[in-house]
XYZ file of N, CA, C and O in Angstrom:
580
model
N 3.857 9.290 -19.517
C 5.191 9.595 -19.990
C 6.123 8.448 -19.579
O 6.346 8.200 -18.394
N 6.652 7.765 -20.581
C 7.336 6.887 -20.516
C 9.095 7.023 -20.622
O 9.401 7.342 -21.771
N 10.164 6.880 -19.824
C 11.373 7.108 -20.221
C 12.245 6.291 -20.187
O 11.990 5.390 -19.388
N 13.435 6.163 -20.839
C 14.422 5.179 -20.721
C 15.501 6.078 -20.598
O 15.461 7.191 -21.123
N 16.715 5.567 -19.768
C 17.778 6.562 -19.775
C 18.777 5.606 -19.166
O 18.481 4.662 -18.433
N 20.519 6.103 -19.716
C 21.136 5.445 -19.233
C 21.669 5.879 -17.989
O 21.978 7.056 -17.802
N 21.794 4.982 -17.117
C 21.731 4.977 -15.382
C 23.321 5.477 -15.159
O 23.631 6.642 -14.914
N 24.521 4.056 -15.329
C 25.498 4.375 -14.809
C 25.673 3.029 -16.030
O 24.812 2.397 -16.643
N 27.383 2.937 -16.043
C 27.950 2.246 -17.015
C 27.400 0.705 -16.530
O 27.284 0.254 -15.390
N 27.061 -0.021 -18.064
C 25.969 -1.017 -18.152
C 25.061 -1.173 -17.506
O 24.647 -2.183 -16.937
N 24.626 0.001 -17.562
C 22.561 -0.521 -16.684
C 21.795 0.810 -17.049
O 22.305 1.905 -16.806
N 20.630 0.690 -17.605
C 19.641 1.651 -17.857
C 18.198 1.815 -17.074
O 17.887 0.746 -16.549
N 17.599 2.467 -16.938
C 16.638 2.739 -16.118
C 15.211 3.209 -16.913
O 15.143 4.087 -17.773
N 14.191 2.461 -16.438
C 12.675 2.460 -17.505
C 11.716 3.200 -16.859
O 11.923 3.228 -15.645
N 11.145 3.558 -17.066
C 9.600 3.325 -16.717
C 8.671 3.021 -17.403
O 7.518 3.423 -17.247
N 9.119 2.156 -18.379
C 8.274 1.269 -18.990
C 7.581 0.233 -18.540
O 8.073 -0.872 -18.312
N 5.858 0.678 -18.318
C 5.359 -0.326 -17.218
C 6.110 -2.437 -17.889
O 6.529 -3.265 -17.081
N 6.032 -2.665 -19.335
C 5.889 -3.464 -19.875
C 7.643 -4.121 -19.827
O 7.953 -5.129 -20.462
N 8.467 -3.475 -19.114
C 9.920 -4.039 -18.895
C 9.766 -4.474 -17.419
O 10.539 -5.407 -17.201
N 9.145 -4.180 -16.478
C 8.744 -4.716 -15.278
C 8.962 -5.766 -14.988
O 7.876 -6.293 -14.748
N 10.124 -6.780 -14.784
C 9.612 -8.182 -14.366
C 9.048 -8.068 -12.826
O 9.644 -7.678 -11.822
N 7.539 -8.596 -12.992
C 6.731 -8.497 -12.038
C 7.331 -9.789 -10.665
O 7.382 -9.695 -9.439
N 7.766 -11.114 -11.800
C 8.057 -11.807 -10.625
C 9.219 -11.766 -10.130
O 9.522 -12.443 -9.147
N 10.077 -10.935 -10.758
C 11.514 -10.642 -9.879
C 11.354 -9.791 -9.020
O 11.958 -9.975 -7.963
N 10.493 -8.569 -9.155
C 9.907 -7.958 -7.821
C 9.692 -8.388 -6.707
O 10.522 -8.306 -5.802
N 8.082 -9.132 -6.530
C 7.566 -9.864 -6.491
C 8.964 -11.028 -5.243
O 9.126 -10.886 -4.031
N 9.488 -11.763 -5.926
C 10.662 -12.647 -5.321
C 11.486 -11.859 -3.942
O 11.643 -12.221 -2.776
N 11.895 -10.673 -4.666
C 12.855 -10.060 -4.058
C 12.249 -9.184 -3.308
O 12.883 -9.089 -2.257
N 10.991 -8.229 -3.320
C 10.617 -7.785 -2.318
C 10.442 -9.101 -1.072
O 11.289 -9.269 -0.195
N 9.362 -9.835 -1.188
C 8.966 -10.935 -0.585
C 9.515 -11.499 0.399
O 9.020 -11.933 1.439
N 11.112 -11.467 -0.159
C 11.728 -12.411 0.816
C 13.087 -11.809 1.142
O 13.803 -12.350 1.984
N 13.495 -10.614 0.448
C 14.981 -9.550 0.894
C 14.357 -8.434 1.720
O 14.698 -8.137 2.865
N 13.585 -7.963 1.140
C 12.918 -6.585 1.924
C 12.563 -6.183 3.373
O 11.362 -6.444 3.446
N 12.819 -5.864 4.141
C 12.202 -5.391 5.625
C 11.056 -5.215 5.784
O 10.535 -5.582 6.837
N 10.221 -4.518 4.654
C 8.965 -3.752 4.938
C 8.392 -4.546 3.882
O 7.521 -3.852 3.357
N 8.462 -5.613 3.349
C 7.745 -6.479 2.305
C 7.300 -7.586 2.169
O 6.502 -8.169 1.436
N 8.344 -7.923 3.510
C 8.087 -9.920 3.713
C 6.825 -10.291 4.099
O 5.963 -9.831 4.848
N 7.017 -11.783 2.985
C 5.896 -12.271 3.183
C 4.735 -11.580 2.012
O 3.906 -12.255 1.402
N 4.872 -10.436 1.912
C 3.820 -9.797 0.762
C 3.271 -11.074 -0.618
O 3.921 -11.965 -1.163
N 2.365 -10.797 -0.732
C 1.645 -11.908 -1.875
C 1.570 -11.074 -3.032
O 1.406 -9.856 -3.107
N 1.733 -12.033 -4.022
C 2.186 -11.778 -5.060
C 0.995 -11.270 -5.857
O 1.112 -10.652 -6.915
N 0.102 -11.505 -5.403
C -1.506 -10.648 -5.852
C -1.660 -9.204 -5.333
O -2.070 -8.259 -6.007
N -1.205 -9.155 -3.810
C -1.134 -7.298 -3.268
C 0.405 -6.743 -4.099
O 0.689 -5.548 -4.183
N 1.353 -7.948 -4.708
C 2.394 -6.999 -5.371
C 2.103 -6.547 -6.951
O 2.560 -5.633 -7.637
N 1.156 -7.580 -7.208
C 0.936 -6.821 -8.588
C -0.146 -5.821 -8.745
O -0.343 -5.127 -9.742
N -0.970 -5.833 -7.405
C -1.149 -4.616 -7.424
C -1.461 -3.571 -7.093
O -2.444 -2.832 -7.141
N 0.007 -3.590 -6.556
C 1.046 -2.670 -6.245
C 1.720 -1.751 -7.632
O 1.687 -0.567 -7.966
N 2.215 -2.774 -8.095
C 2.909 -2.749 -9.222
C 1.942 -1.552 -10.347
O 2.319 -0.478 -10.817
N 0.333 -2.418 -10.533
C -0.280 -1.633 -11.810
C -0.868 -0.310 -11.178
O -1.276 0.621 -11.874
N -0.877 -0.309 -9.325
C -1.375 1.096 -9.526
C -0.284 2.194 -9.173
O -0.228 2.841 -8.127
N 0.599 2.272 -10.299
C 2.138 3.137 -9.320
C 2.753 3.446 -10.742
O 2.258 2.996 -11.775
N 3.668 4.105 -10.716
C 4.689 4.910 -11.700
C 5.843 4.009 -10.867
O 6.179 4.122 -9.688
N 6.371 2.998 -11.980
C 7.201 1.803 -11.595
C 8.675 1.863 -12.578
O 8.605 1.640 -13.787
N 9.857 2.157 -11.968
C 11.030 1.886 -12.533
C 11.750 1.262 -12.055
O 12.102 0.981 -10.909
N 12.139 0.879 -13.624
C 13.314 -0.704 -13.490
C 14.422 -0.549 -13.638
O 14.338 0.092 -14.686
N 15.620 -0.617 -13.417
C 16.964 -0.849 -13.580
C 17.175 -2.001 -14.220
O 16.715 -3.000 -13.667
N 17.730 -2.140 -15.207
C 18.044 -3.085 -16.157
C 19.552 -2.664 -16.561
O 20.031 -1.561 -16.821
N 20.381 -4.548 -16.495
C 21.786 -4.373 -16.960
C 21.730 -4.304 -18.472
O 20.795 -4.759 -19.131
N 22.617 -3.804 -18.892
C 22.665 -4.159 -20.693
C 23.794 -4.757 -20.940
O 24.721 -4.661 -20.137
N 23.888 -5.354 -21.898
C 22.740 -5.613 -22.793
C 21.669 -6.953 -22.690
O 20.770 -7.370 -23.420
N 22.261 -7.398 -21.383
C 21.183 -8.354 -21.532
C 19.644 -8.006 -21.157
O 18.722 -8.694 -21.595
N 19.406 -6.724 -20.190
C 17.618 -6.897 -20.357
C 17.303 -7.113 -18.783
O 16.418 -6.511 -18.175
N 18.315 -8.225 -18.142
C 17.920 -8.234 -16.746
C 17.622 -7.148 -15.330
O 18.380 -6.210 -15.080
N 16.507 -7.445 -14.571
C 15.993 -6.443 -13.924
C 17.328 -6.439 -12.666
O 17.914 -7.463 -12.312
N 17.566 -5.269 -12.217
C 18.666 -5.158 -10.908
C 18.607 -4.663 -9.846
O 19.169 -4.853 -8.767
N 17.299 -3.475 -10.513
C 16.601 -2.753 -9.311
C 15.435 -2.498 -9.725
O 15.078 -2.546 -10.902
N 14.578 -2.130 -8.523
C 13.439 -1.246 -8.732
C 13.249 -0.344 -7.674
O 13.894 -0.261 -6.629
N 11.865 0.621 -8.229
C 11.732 1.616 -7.118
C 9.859 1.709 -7.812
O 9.541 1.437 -8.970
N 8.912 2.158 -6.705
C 7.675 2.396 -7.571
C 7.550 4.101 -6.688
O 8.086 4.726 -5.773
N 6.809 4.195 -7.384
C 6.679 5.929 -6.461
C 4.532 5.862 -6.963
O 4.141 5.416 -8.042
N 3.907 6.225 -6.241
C 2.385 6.080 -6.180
C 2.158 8.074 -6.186
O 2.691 8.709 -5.275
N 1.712 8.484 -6.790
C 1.605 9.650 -6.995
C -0.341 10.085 -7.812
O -1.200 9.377 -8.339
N -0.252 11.423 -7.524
C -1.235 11.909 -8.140
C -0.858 12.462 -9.448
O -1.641 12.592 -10.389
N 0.015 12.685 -9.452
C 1.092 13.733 -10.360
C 0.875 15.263 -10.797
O 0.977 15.921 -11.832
N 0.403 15.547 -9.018
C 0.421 17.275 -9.251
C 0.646 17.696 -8.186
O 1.152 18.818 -8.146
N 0.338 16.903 -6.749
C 0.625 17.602 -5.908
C 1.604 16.858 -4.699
O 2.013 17.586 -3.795
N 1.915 15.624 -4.696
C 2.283 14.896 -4.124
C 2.919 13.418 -4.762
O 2.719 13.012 -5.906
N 3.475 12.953 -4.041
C 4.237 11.621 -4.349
C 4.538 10.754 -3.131
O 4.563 11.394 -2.080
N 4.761 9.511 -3.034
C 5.306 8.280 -2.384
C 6.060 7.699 -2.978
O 5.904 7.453 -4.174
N 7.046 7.341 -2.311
C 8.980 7.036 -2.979
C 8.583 5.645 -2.052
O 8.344 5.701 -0.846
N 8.564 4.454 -2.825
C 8.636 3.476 -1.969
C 8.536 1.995 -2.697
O 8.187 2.023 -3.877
N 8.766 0.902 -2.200
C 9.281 -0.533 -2.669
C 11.117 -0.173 -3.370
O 11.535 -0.985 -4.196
N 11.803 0.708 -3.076
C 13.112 0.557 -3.855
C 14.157 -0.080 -3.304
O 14.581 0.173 -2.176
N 14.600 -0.893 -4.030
C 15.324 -2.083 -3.799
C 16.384 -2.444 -4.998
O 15.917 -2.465 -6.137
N 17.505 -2.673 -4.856
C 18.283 -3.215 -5.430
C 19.246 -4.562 -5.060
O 19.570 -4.913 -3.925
N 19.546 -5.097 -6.109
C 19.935 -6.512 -5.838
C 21.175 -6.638 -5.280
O 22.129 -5.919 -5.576
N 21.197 -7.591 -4.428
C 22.212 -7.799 -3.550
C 23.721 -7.398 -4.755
O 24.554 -6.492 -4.706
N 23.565 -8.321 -5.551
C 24.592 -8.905 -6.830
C 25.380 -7.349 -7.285
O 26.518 -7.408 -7.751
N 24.784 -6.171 -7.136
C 24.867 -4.946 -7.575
C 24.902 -3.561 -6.821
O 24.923 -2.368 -7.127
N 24.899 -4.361 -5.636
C 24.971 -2.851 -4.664
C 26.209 -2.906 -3.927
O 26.958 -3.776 -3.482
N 26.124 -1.383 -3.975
C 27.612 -0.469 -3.963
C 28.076 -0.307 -4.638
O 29.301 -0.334 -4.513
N 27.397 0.039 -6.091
C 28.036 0.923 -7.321
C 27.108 1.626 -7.545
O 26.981 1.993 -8.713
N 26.326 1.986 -6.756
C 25.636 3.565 -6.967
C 24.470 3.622 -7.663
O 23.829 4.549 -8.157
N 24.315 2.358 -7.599
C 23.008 2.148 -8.608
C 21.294 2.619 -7.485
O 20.209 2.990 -7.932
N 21.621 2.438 -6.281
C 20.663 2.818 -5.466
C 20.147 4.625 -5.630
O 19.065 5.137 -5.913
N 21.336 5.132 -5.340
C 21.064 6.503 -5.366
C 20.887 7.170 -7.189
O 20.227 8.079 -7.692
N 21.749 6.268 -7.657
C 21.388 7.011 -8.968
C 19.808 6.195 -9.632
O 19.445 6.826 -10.625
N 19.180 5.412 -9.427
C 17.722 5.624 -9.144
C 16.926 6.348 -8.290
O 15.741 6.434 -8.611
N 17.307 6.918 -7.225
C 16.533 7.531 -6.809
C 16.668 9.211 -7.552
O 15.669 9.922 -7.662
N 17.616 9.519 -7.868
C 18.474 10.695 -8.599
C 17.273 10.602 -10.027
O 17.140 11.664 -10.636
N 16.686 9.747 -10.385
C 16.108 9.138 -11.850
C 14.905 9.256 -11.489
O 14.006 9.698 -12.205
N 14.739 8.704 -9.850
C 12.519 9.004 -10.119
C 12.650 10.442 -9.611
O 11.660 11.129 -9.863
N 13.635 11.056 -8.959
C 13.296 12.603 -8.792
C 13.048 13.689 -9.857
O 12.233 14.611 -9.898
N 14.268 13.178 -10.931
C 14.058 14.055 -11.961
C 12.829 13.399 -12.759
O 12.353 14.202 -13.562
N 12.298 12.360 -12.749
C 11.002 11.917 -13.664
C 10.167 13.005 -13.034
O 9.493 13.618 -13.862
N 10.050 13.365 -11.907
C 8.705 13.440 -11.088
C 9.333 15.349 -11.383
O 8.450 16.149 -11.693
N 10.242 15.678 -11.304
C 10.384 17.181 -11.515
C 9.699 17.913 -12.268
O 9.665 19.024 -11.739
N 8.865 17.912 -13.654
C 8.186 18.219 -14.288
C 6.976 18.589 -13.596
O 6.512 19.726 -13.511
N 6.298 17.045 -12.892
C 4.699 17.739 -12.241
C 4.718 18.831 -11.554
O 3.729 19.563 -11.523
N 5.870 19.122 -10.881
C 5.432 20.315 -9.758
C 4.691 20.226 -8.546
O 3.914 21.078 -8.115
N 5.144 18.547 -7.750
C 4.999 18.366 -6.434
C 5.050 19.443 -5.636
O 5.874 20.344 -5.794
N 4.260 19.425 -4.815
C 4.645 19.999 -3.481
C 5.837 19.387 -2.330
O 6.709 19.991 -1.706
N 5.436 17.835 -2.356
C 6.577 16.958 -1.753
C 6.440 15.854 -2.424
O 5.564 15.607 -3.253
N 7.890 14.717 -1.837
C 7.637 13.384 -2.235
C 8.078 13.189 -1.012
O 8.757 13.957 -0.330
N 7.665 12.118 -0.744
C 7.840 11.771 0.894
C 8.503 9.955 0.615
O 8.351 9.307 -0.421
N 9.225 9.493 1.881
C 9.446 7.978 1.591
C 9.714 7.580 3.020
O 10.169 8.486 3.718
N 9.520 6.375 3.618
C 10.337 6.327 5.105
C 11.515 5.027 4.779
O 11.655 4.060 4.029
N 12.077 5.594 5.663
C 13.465 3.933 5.136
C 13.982 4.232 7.164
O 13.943 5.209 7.911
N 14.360 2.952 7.297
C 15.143 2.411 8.616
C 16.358 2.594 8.609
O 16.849 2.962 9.677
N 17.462 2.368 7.173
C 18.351 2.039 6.719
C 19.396 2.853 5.477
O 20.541 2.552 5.142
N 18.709 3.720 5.089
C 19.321 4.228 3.805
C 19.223 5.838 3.886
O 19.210 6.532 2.869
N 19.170 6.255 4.917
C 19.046 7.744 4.664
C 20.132 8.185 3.710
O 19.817 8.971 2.816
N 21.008 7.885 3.779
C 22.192 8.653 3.074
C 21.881 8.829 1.689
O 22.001 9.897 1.088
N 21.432 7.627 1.143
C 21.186 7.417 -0.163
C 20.058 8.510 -0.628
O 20.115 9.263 -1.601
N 19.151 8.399 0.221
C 17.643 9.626 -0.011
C 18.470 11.227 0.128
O 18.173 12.277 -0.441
N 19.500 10.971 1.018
C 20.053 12.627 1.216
C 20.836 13.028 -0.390
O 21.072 14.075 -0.993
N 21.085 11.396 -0.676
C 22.412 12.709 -1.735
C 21.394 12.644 -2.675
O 21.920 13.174 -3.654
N 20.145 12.295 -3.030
C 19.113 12.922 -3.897
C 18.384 14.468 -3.150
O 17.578 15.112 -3.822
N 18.621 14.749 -2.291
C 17.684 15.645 -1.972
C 16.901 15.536 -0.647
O 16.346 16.505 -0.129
N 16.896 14.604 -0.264
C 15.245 13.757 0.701
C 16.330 14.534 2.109
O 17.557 14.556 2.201
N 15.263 15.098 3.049
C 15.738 15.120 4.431
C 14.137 14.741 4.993
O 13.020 14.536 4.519
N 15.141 14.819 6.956
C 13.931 14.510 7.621
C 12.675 15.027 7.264
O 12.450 15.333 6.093
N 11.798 15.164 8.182
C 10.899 16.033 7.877
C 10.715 17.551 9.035
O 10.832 17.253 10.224
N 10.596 18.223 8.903
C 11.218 19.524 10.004
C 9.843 19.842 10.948
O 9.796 20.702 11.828
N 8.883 19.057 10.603
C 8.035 18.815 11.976
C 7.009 17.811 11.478
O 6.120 17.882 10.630
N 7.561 16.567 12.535
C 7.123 15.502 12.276
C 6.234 15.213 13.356
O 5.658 14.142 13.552
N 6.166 16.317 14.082
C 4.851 16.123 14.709
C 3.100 16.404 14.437
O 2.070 16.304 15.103
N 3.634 16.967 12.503
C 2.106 17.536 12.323
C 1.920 16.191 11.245
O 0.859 16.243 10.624
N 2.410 15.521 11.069
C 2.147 13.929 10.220
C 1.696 12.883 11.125
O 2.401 12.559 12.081
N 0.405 12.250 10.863
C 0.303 11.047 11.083
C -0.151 10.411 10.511
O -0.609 11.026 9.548
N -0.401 9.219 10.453
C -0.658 7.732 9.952
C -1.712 7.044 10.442
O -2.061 6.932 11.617
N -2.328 6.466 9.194
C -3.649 5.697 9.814
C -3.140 4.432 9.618
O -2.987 4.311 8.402
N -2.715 3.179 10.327
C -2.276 1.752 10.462
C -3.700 0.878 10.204
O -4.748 0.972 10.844
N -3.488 0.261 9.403
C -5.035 -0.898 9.268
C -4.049 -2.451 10.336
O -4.657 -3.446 10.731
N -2.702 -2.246 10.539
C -2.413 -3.621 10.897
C -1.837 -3.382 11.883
O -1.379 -4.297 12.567
């Protein structure tokens, strides 16, 4: 299921794998991101082809402004993660109203959860919905690094 929708005044939002600019990702995770630097552009693409990937695009020109990928099964679970928006464009709401955009994409399957971790942005995950987790002592993590 593929959607396009308009985001907030001049910018629309895809999940059209084929509007993706892979190397503006790619750029901007790489070298803006906290949890990305350094990433190679071979583990980002794919990243990229195995995920439910949306783009923020200004109109009318086409250019990418944000992204977000979310990695899902699409029935019982989800991962909210790589979302990023461009310096050039943040603080007009374009952060949360993508995340506002992969929630309602993903509303249909009938998750149980979507989960995401951020250092920095809770607020933004809250006014979609996202809180802590209410016992985070029964989650853990297997680290390969």
């Amino acid at each position: 299921m593929t959607t396009t929708a308009r985001l907030a005044e001049g910018f629309d939002v895809s999940t059209d794998p084929d509007r993706v600019d892979a190397e503006w990702v790619h750029r901007r995770l790489s070298t803006d991101a906290y949890w990305a630097l350094g990433r190679s552009r071979q583990k980002q693409d794919l990243a990229i082809a195995g995920s439910l990937n949306f783009g923020v695009y200004a109109t009318p020109s086409g250019e990418q402004v944000a992204y977000a990928r979310v990695v899902t099964d699409r029935a019982t679970f989800a991962w909210l993660c790589d979302v990023y928006v461009d310096p050039s464009v943040r603080g007009r709401g374009i952060g949360t109203a993508l995340v506002e955009a992969v929630r309602e994409h993903l509303r249909p399957y009938g998750l149980r959860r979507v989960l995401l971790a951020t250092h920095d942005a809770h607020g933004v995950y809250e006014k979609a919905g996202f809180a802590a987790l209410a016992k985070p002592e029964h989650w853990m993590a297997l680290l390969f690094e």
